[in-house]
Structures are given as C-alpha cells and as structure tokens.
XYZ file of C-alpha atoms in Angstrom:
524
model
C 126.318 -58.846 30.128
C 128.511 -62.109 30.203
C 131.448 -62.110 28.037
C 132.194 -64.596 25.655
C 134.120 -67.439 26.668
C 137.514 -66.217 24.891
C 137.061 -62.534 25.688
C 136.072 -63.404 29.474
C 139.466 -65.499 29.863
C 141.333 -62.299 28.476
C 140.172 -59.598 30.634
C 137.219 -60.905 33.578
C 139.242 -60.729 36.503
C 138.870 -64.172 38.298
C 136.850 -62.648 41.451
C 133.907 -60.903 38.458
C 134.434 -64.384 36.496
C 133.607 -66.738 39.684
C 130.646 -64.321 40.289
C 129.353 -64.883 37.000
C 130.093 -68.148 37.174
C 128.272 -68.402 40.307
C 125.100 -66.727 39.130
C 125.093 -68.704 36.086
C 126.139 -71.996 37.943
C 123.057 -70.684 40.605
C 120.218 -70.050 37.430
C 121.065 -73.672 36.053
C 120.586 -75.693 39.901
C 117.358 -73.591 40.082
C 115.764 -75.036 36.527
C 116.647 -78.418 37.377
C 115.726 -78.296 40.742
C 111.955 -76.883 39.950
C 112.239 -79.928 37.114
C 113.189 -81.985 39.945
C 110.608 -81.006 42.660
C 107.673 -82.066 40.562
C 109.192 -85.631 39.950
C 109.916 -85.869 43.386
C 106.136 -85.142 44.156
C 105.389 -87.661 41.850
C 104.125 -90.870 43.339
C 105.943 -94.243 42.748
C 105.176 -97.606 44.171
C 107.931 -98.181 46.929
C 109.248 -101.818 45.924
C 111.191 -103.302 48.713
C 112.666 -107.146 48.781
C 110.868 -109.915 50.302
C 113.488 -111.507 53.731
C 112.779 -115.156 52.324
C 112.275 -113.863 48.654
C 113.540 -114.112 44.958
C 116.329 -112.049 45.846
C 117.510 -113.993 48.829
C 117.214 -117.241 47.015
C 119.277 -115.260 44.704
C 121.778 -114.313 47.138
C 122.079 -117.488 48.263
C 123.050 -119.039 45.011
C 126.221 -116.615 44.237
C 129.293 -118.394 44.044
C 131.169 -115.372 45.053
C 130.484 -113.039 47.758
C 129.761 -109.025 46.777
C 132.881 -106.371 46.410
C 132.027 -103.560 49.606
C 131.611 -101.859 46.730
C 129.037 -103.819 44.957
C 127.115 -104.048 48.771
C 127.284 -100.061 49.040
C 125.597 -99.405 45.971
C 123.024 -101.533 46.267
C 121.866 -100.277 50.087
C 121.896 -97.055 47.767
C 119.594 -98.505 45.620
C 116.860 -100.152 47.971
C 116.710 -97.244 49.847
C 115.901 -95.629 46.912
C 112.879 -98.281 45.346
C 111.751 -98.289 49.035
C 110.950 -94.604 48.571
C 107.366 -93.828 47.154
C 108.946 -91.548 44.444
C 110.900 -92.783 41.362
C 114.536 -93.291 41.876
C 116.518 -91.358 39.455
C 120.286 -92.612 39.725
C 122.806 -93.057 37.410
C 125.194 -95.774 38.341
C 129.040 -95.218 36.518
C 131.799 -97.791 37.151
C 134.801 -99.149 35.407
C 134.599 -101.676 32.570
C 133.979 -105.020 34.663
C 133.172 -103.597 38.118
C 129.761 -106.002 38.537
C 127.137 -103.093 37.378
C 125.206 -105.951 35.801
C 124.988 -107.954 39.065
C 123.888 -104.454 41.192
C 121.432 -103.944 38.118
C 120.056 -107.984 38.488
C 119.905 -107.370 42.338
C 117.480 -104.541 41.948
C 115.826 -105.667 39.157
C 114.739 -109.115 41.526
C 113.657 -106.691 44.514
C 111.388 -105.064 42.270
C 109.972 -108.770 40.915
C 109.696 -109.281 44.939
C 107.837 -106.255 45.603
C 105.365 -107.952 42.779
C 106.729 -105.711 40.100
C 108.285 -105.819 37.188
C 112.000 -105.013 35.890
C 113.074 -104.056 32.180
C 116.538 -103.884 31.090
C 117.510 -101.914 27.674
C 120.127 -102.597 25.495
C 121.432 -101.158 23.187
C 121.849 -103.559 20.561
C 120.747 -106.912 19.821
C 123.958 -108.390 20.823
C 124.617 -107.083 23.727
C 120.373 -107.882 24.612
C 121.281 -111.377 23.998
C 124.224 -111.448 25.673
C 122.682 -110.029 28.913
C 119.493 -112.320 28.487
C 122.038 -115.473 28.208
C 123.921 -114.164 31.396
C 121.091 -114.000 33.639
C 119.489 -116.666 32.579
C 122.695 -118.416 33.720
C 123.505 -116.476 36.533
C 119.891 -116.915 38.000
C 119.561 -121.101 37.062
C 116.144 -122.228 38.146
C 115.292 -119.174 39.268
C 114.601 -117.946 35.802
C 112.282 -120.603 35.303
C 109.035 -119.717 36.478
C 106.044 -121.824 35.440
C 108.343 -124.965 34.054
C 108.940 -127.813 35.529
C 112.278 -127.551 37.927
C 111.789 -124.196 38.843
C 112.302 -122.670 42.331
C 109.152 -121.931 44.268
C 110.614 -118.340 44.063
C 111.162 -118.331 40.101
C 110.048 -115.692 37.942
C 110.309 -115.970 33.993
C 112.995 -114.057 32.283
C 112.148 -112.681 28.264
C 114.375 -111.366 25.621
C 112.522 -109.009 23.486
C 114.262 -107.893 19.774
C 113.284 -106.225 16.779
C 114.473 -109.640 14.746
C 112.533 -112.305 16.754
C 110.130 -114.917 14.761
C 106.379 -113.783 15.351
C 105.533 -116.984 17.747
C 108.399 -116.075 20.134
C 107.363 -112.673 20.083
C 103.318 -113.694 20.773
C 105.128 -115.556 23.364
C 106.996 -112.795 25.383
C 104.460 -110.292 25.315
C 101.763 -111.917 26.540
C 104.291 -113.133 29.220
C 104.574 -109.725 29.426
C 100.954 -108.176 30.083
C 100.006 -111.490 31.708
C 103.015 -110.451 34.793
C 104.197 -114.323 34.343
C 107.539 -112.519 33.275
C 109.123 -110.375 35.978
C 112.116 -109.880 33.907
C 112.353 -108.729 30.305
C 115.761 -107.971 28.487
C 115.480 -106.235 25.090
C 116.551 -103.621 22.472
C 114.577 -100.435 21.901
C 111.470 -102.868 20.639
C 110.894 -102.957 24.165
C 109.406 -99.210 23.496
C 106.915 -99.999 20.549
C 103.303 -99.333 21.053
C 102.280 -103.121 21.238
C 104.806 -103.687 24.561
C 102.443 -103.880 27.097
C 103.641 -104.530 31.084
C 101.568 -105.834 34.032
C 103.198 -103.505 36.522
C 106.473 -101.925 35.162
C 108.289 -101.500 38.329
C 112.081 -100.677 37.334
C 113.452 -99.383 33.921
C 117.461 -100.195 34.020
C 119.024 -98.730 30.845
C 122.348 -99.830 29.662
C 124.923 -97.749 28.396
C 122.953 -94.090 28.870
C 124.668 -91.755 26.161
C 123.177 -94.927 22.843
C 119.341 -93.856 24.164
C 118.089 -90.712 23.578
C 115.985 -89.044 26.426
C 112.730 -89.442 24.221
C 113.540 -93.480 24.128
C 114.375 -93.559 27.731
C 111.119 -91.271 28.568
C 108.706 -93.653 26.543
C 109.589 -96.548 28.403
C 108.948 -94.867 31.801
C 105.586 -93.951 30.406
C 104.351 -97.935 29.955
C 104.412 -98.262 34.078
C 100.714 -97.503 35.723
C 102.733 -95.287 37.751
C 106.167 -93.690 36.693
C 108.341 -96.775 37.422
C 112.330 -96.525 39.171
C 115.096 -95.384 36.445
C 118.170 -97.122 36.706
C 120.595 -95.962 34.673
C 123.851 -97.301 33.872
C 127.088 -96.205 32.193
C 130.797 -97.209 32.199
C 132.359 -94.252 30.645
C 130.874 -91.042 31.622
C 130.889 -89.067 28.610
C 130.735 -85.426 27.864
C 127.083 -84.183 28.833
C 126.613 -87.010 31.525
C 129.561 -85.799 33.492
C 128.220 -82.005 33.111
C 124.604 -83.269 34.186
C 125.936 -85.272 37.333
C 127.781 -82.306 38.690
C 124.707 -80.377 38.028
C 122.928 -83.557 39.659
C 119.444 -84.206 38.089
C 120.514 -88.406 38.569
C 121.800 -89.324 42.199
C 125.203 -90.742 41.552
C 126.693 -93.611 42.517
C 129.875 -94.922 41.780
C 131.687 -98.820 41.467
C 135.359 -97.997 41.512
C 137.156 -101.252 42.244
C 137.247 -104.485 40.562
C 135.859 -107.515 41.624
C 138.659 -110.496 42.806
C 140.018 -112.468 39.552
C 140.362 -109.495 37.555
C 143.914 -108.719 35.935
C 145.333 -105.564 34.979
C 145.070 -104.428 31.150
C 148.538 -103.153 29.440
C 147.790 -100.827 26.251
C 150.598 -99.457 24.236
C 149.941 -97.469 20.956
C 151.531 -98.981 17.410
C 152.312 -96.292 14.700
C 152.468 -98.584 11.936
C 153.103 -95.891 9.407
C 156.557 -94.994 11.678
C 157.316 -98.188 12.681
C 155.497 -100.837 10.383
C 157.722 -103.536 11.964
C 155.612 -102.462 15.502
C 152.362 -103.692 13.455
C 153.957 -106.936 12.538
C 155.224 -107.759 16.203
C 151.595 -106.751 17.107
C 150.677 -110.116 14.580
C 153.107 -112.321 17.015
C 151.400 -111.281 20.187
C 148.386 -112.264 19.038
C 149.893 -115.416 17.766
C 151.690 -116.189 21.319
C 148.106 -115.808 23.616
C 146.351 -117.793 20.932
C 149.885 -120.662 21.775
C 149.155 -120.254 25.195
C 145.559 -121.506 24.959
C 143.627 -117.921 25.172
C 141.846 -115.935 22.670
C 142.528 -112.335 20.878
C 139.720 -109.415 19.355
C 140.883 -107.193 16.127
C 138.371 -104.308 16.158
C 137.798 -102.031 12.361
C 135.980 -99.007 12.180
C 133.784 -100.354 9.443
C 131.727 -103.715 8.231
C 133.363 -103.365 4.512
C 130.697 -104.792 1.987
C 129.369 -101.146 2.001
C 131.869 -99.768 -1.010
C 128.920 -98.179 -2.817
C 127.560 -95.795 0.184
C 131.607 -94.853 0.936
C 132.333 -94.053 -3.195
C 129.151 -91.684 -2.728
C 129.515 -90.286 0.564
C 133.684 -89.925 1.384
C 133.911 -87.888 4.875
C 136.337 -84.622 4.984
C 137.751 -86.919 7.368
C 138.286 -90.145 5.119
C 139.583 -87.723 2.298
C 142.438 -85.928 4.208
C 143.651 -89.275 5.352
C 143.636 -90.349 1.917
C 142.247 -93.490 2.240
C 138.704 -95.451 4.180
C 138.700 -96.713 7.120
C 140.216 -100.520 7.890
C 137.239 -102.905 7.048
C 136.368 -106.320 9.392
C 135.918 -108.067 6.086
C 139.449 -107.050 3.940
C 141.494 -107.420 7.130
C 139.962 -110.513 8.211
C 140.555 -112.403 5.000
C 144.388 -110.579 4.656
C 144.809 -112.134 7.811
C 143.733 -115.554 7.435
C 145.950 -115.753 4.130
C 148.980 -113.404 5.837
C 150.198 -112.863 9.756
C 147.576 -115.479 11.326
C 147.958 -117.859 8.633
C 146.026 -121.727 10.184
C 144.282 -119.727 13.060
C 140.511 -119.791 13.270
C 139.686 -116.403 12.280
C 135.783 -115.579 12.388
C 134.245 -111.959 11.723
C 131.067 -110.219 13.949
C 129.386 -107.221 12.587
C 126.223 -105.566 13.006
C 125.050 -106.700 9.286
C 124.793 -110.128 9.888
C 121.422 -112.185 11.016
C 120.618 -112.107 14.561
C 120.757 -115.915 14.904
C 124.549 -115.623 12.778
C 126.070 -113.249 15.360
C 124.869 -115.501 18.295
C 126.283 -118.335 16.726
C 129.827 -117.029 16.313
C 129.936 -115.357 19.938
C 128.821 -118.766 21.371
C 131.727 -120.261 19.320
C 134.044 -117.876 20.092
C 132.769 -117.944 23.943
C 133.475 -121.816 24.011
C 136.842 -121.332 22.346
C 135.974 -122.478 19.037
C 137.193 -119.440 17.347
C 141.432 -118.074 17.759
C 140.412 -114.962 16.477
C 136.783 -112.654 16.651
C 138.088 -109.708 13.939
C 134.823 -107.713 14.803
C 133.316 -103.874 14.240
C 132.303 -102.171 17.416
C 129.136 -104.404 18.058
C 131.888 -106.117 20.662
C 131.844 -102.624 22.721
C 129.586 -103.116 25.289
C 129.202 -106.172 27.950
C 131.037 -108.955 25.550
C 132.170 -111.391 28.169
C 134.984 -113.819 27.275
C 137.357 -114.432 29.767
C 139.873 -116.680 27.875
C 139.845 -112.865 25.140
C 143.531 -111.957 26.259
C 144.621 -109.798 23.331
C 143.093 -107.210 21.731
C 144.395 -105.356 18.141
C 142.188 -102.166 17.315
C 143.072 -101.017 14.102
C 142.941 -97.528 12.790
C 142.536 -96.557 17.318
C 141.953 -92.668 15.702
C 138.774 -93.167 14.165
C 137.570 -94.070 17.585
C 136.748 -91.717 20.353
C 138.010 -91.792 24.556
C 135.211 -93.816 25.466
C 134.897 -95.902 22.892
C 138.532 -97.167 23.320
C 138.538 -97.927 26.916
C 134.695 -99.723 26.330
C 136.744 -101.971 23.699
C 139.619 -102.437 25.450
C 137.380 -103.581 28.666
C 136.694 -106.672 26.876
C 140.040 -108.353 27.322
C 141.714 -108.989 31.051
C 138.399 -110.471 32.108
C 139.537 -113.622 33.460
C 143.013 -114.199 35.302
C 145.561 -114.070 32.546
C 146.778 -110.482 31.988
C 145.218 -108.596 28.991
C 146.512 -106.505 26.481
C 145.473 -104.260 24.459
C 146.897 -102.512 20.940
C 145.866 -99.486 19.954
C 147.158 -99.363 15.763
C 147.357 -96.369 13.958
C 149.320 -94.442 10.935
C 148.807 -91.056 12.392
C 151.846 -88.922 13.038
C 153.403 -88.968 16.272
C 152.711 -85.007 17.026
C 149.094 -85.182 16.046
C 146.250 -84.408 18.478
C 144.739 -88.053 17.529
C 147.914 -89.853 19.089
C 147.864 -87.442 21.721
C 144.594 -88.957 22.512
C 145.267 -92.572 22.112
C 148.695 -91.883 24.143
C 146.097 -91.136 27.081
C 144.248 -94.073 26.822
C 147.614 -96.153 26.980
C 148.317 -94.769 29.506
C 145.454 -94.693 32.033
C 143.284 -97.772 32.739
C 140.687 -95.208 34.889
C 137.294 -94.888 33.213
C 137.193 -91.188 35.054
C 140.429 -89.618 34.327
C 139.466 -90.735 30.478
C 136.433 -88.884 30.578
C 137.629 -85.706 31.786
C 140.672 -85.913 28.943
C 137.535 -86.227 26.922
C 135.278 -83.641 28.313
C 138.629 -81.174 27.954
C 138.414 -81.876 24.267
C 135.659 -81.770 23.263
C 133.840 -79.181 25.748
C 130.679 -80.212 28.171
C 128.031 -80.357 25.160
C 124.841 -78.060 26.121
C 123.923 -78.965 29.306
C 119.789 -77.997 29.004
C 119.764 -79.224 25.145
C 120.464 -81.898 22.763
C 123.724 -80.865 21.569
C 126.252 -84.224 22.600
C 129.451 -82.345 21.643
C 130.830 -79.189 22.963
C 129.896 -76.656 20.013
C 127.167 -74.966 21.549
C 127.780 -74.693 25.487
C 124.602 -72.952 26.974
C 127.149 -72.406 29.844
C 129.073 -68.792 28.868
C 131.206 -68.495 31.523
C 131.021 -72.140 33.513
C 133.478 -74.634 32.856
C 132.300 -77.691 34.262
C 135.475 -79.647 34.718
C 137.016 -76.157 36.584
C 134.331 -75.102 38.295
C 132.858 -78.080 40.184
C 132.631 -76.516 43.971
C 130.957 -73.507 42.413
C 128.627 -75.738 40.529
C 128.377 -78.140 44.445
C 127.304 -75.193 46.514
C 124.818 -73.767 43.995
C 122.831 -77.563 44.127
C 122.785 -77.157 47.689
C 121.472 -72.998 47.396
C 119.097 -74.291 44.734
C 117.437 -76.795 46.287
C 116.916 -74.635 49.487
C 115.452 -71.840 47.533
C 113.041 -74.307 45.602
C 112.184 -76.472 48.418
C 111.431 -72.410 49.982
C 109.466 -70.510 47.124
C 109.021 -73.247 44.418
C 108.053 -70.075 42.035
C 110.837 -67.551 43.008
C 107.874 -64.750 43.920
C 110.214 -63.429 46.309
C 113.209 -63.472 43.990
C 112.042 -61.600 40.766
C 115.350 -61.279 39.255
C 116.923 -64.622 39.456
C 113.381 -65.224 37.258
C 114.550 -63.215 34.710
C 117.926 -65.024 34.528
C 115.830 -68.231 34.847
C 113.850 -67.359 31.565
C 116.987 -66.325 29.604
C 118.611 -69.179 30.208
C 115.152 -71.501 29.705
C 113.305 -71.683 26.469
C 110.267 -73.637 25.777
C 112.421 -76.612 24.063
C 114.710 -77.076 26.527
C 112.371 -76.664 29.393
C 110.704 -79.686 27.977
C 114.190 -81.368 27.369
C 114.626 -81.049 31.030
C 111.100 -82.049 31.847
C 112.186 -85.707 30.091
C 114.916 -86.213 32.522
C-alpha cells in the first residue's frame, strides 16, 4: 500500500505522505519500545559513587575544571547508573570535547560501588593509548595493591590480542579476582577465557567499529546486565537514525575544553593545480620549523602488492591507479620535499611494540612527520602536532576525514588540515571534500553524510543506504513525526504491551519485523 520512494515523491500529496510516514514511524517506534520494555524491566545493580571514594580522590587531583557540558553529561550518566535497570546511553561529542574524561569518571564511580568497568577500543594502538592516558590521569590511584598506591586505588589493566602470555595471564587473574577495577582492551576482552569478578559498566569507544554481536558478547559477561555507555565522535548514518528513533538515550558534548585551537581545512586539487601540493609540503616544513609536528595520512600501507594485483576494485580501475601507500609516500617525502626532516611510518601491520614505540617517539617530539594509515584516526593525542596532510582524501568517508582532522589542533597552536585529491572539480567526491573543509561541526557533517548515503536499514544490519526498511519516512526530514511517534509509542506499550486492543498495529508490526530483525533489535 505504501508507494515506493520515487513514486511517492511524484504523486503522494504532502498530507498523505505525512500520514503514511506517521503510521510507519509509529510502528517502528512501537517495535523499539517493545524491545526496550523488557530491557527496562531487566534488573541491573545500581552503582553509586562513594562521597569520599575513588571518584572524589580523582576529581581532587584534576589540574583543570570540567566544562559545563562535561558536568551536565556526567550527571545524566550518574543518574542512570544509580537505577536498577541497565543504562543504555549514547555519548556523542565533537572530536576533542573530552568524552574520555566523562567515561573515565563513570568507570571510577562504578569501581567505587564495588563493580568493574571495561573500556572496549577498536584498535590496539587506541587501547594502548587509552591505557597510557588513563594511568597518567589517575597517577597513584591506578596503583591498587602496589607500594605507593593511594588507599582508594584500583588496578588498571590492558588486555589485547598480542600481549605476551605472562602479562595476559596476570591480566586475566586480576579481572577474575576483582583486583583490577578498570580494564581497557580490544575485542580480546570478548573471548570466552575472559571472566570478570563483577562487570558493572561497559564503555564502547567509537561505536561504528563494533558489531552488535560483539557488544552483546561483552554485555553477557556481567552477573546481571551491566550498564552500557557508547561513545562516538561522529554520528554515522545508522547511529543517527537509531538516535532519532531512540533506543539509546543520548547525551551530547558540544563545547570544546579551554585551550583547544581552531583547525583550518583546505582542499588541495593536486591534478588541477600541482603547485598547491608543493605549497602543502612547504606548510609542513614551516610548522616543523616553528617547533611543531605533522601527520601525513595515506589510504593503504604499500606492502600488499600481491593482493592488490589480484583484486583491483572498480574504483581503482576507474581512477587508473591504486591509492597512495604509506611506505612509498614516506620514502618519496624523505628523499624529496621533506628531506632533512625526521620522517617515521606507522601502520596496522607493524608489531604492536613497534607501533607503540613509534607513537611514543612522536609524542615525545623525537619525530617531525608521521606518515600513517588511519590507525591514527581515533584517540591519538599529540598536542604538538599541528598539521595534517591527507593524501587521496576522496578515498575516505566524511566521518573518517572529520575524525582524522581531530588529531591536530589539540594544543595551544592552531591546526591546519590539507585534503589532497586528484578528483575533478565538478565530481561528488570534491563536493564532499569541500563540505568537510567548510565546517568543523561533526553533527552537520553527519547530516551531509546521511543525505548522501541514506540511513541504512534502521532495523537491520545493512550500514549503508542501499536497502532501507523505511519506505516513505526519511530520517532527516521527518524528525518531528518520529519524535511524536516516540512519545505515543512509549505510552501505548506501557498501557498495552501485547497490543491486544490494537490488532491493526499488530499486523503492521508483523509486516515490519521479520525474525532476523526482531533478534537484531533484541541485541540493541
């Protein structure tokens, strides 16, 4: 009965479209509300910080004051943690708005209350970086059981796939005994061998890197369902859609902490104007001469030639050359435009210890330019790095570019981000890059991204927009309809969970939800 999107545009009057859209939104909201209802009834252990415990000691040590936004979001989280059903909260914040600090305070509150908290990071580099920054921020509070540890201290352990056997055994032991209140790790945390003493909070960093099943597996490790906090710097289409439909409560951090500098972004059209690229390398040399550092980001590593030879994507063929590679670019820069500077490389296929060593050298200022893949995309924090050149920028998504750019301008000096592309001026790829250069607002960029890619299947696993279960409804245009439907649906489900008095709605729901999607929603 519902017209396809193309026909609907042409023929359906605005009123009819609004009505059908409203029905669709209501059915979808009821589906989510019914999913949420059993979740809300499931018991979780309330976790309240002690007035004189670990969190209080941590706050006393902070060398700066929290922003109003951080305080407000922390209150929302603490209110959720104090209830006896599981928190389900999405923390959206601009790159660099201090989400990690908010998450850490939530983790310490749970440790205060006798539970454990796990932070799930998408890559080893990021897990190591989080572990390093958390232990530095906590100081002696992270040295539980050690000489010199504070009386309120706990242990903070790292767990990744490539750890040595002895370190891994010790970490697993600290988790099962409860000795470690905080664990930071990659998906190695999800393995069967990992047992917790009392898992109270799961924090997932960069939500779009983890499948629903992975989050589910970690949640299943609590004696009862742990609280869940999901962090993301750039809402991606499915997250935006789910947020509008609301199976996650949302907190937004939209102010940057004091001391953050603005980033200027520019598109460098290397094919049309080769002298612009030469100027980009001069800018990098200027930043280094001023005592700063720079990143150069490339789409691939460069030692995967055999694989590339076998499976060239259609996009590569269309553009007649494979994407630029870290190893080649680093070599060319060191011998050419950046000769005399200390150029290092970082990519995902290096041994974890080597990656960590490179990051430490860069953070300490012992390297001028880091040529890297997107392993630096999230969480890497080197305040002295002020310039970033992204090669073949058109090969990256909007949210990825925004994430990458967030690595510069983290200190007192302003940042510059140069988006290098060979795509012609009129191409959609260039329009996308122009949009990224024009705004630093991640929420605005997510809208642009969403309008280009469609919402994805809100109820299913397809992340991009090819098959959307929303026939008439368009998430961005119809936020008001959806918001009204949310209130109505919540009230309906509370009054009549099985919808016995609404057979028509039941039929609409059955049509909307097949078994697979029902399970997918169940997993959150």
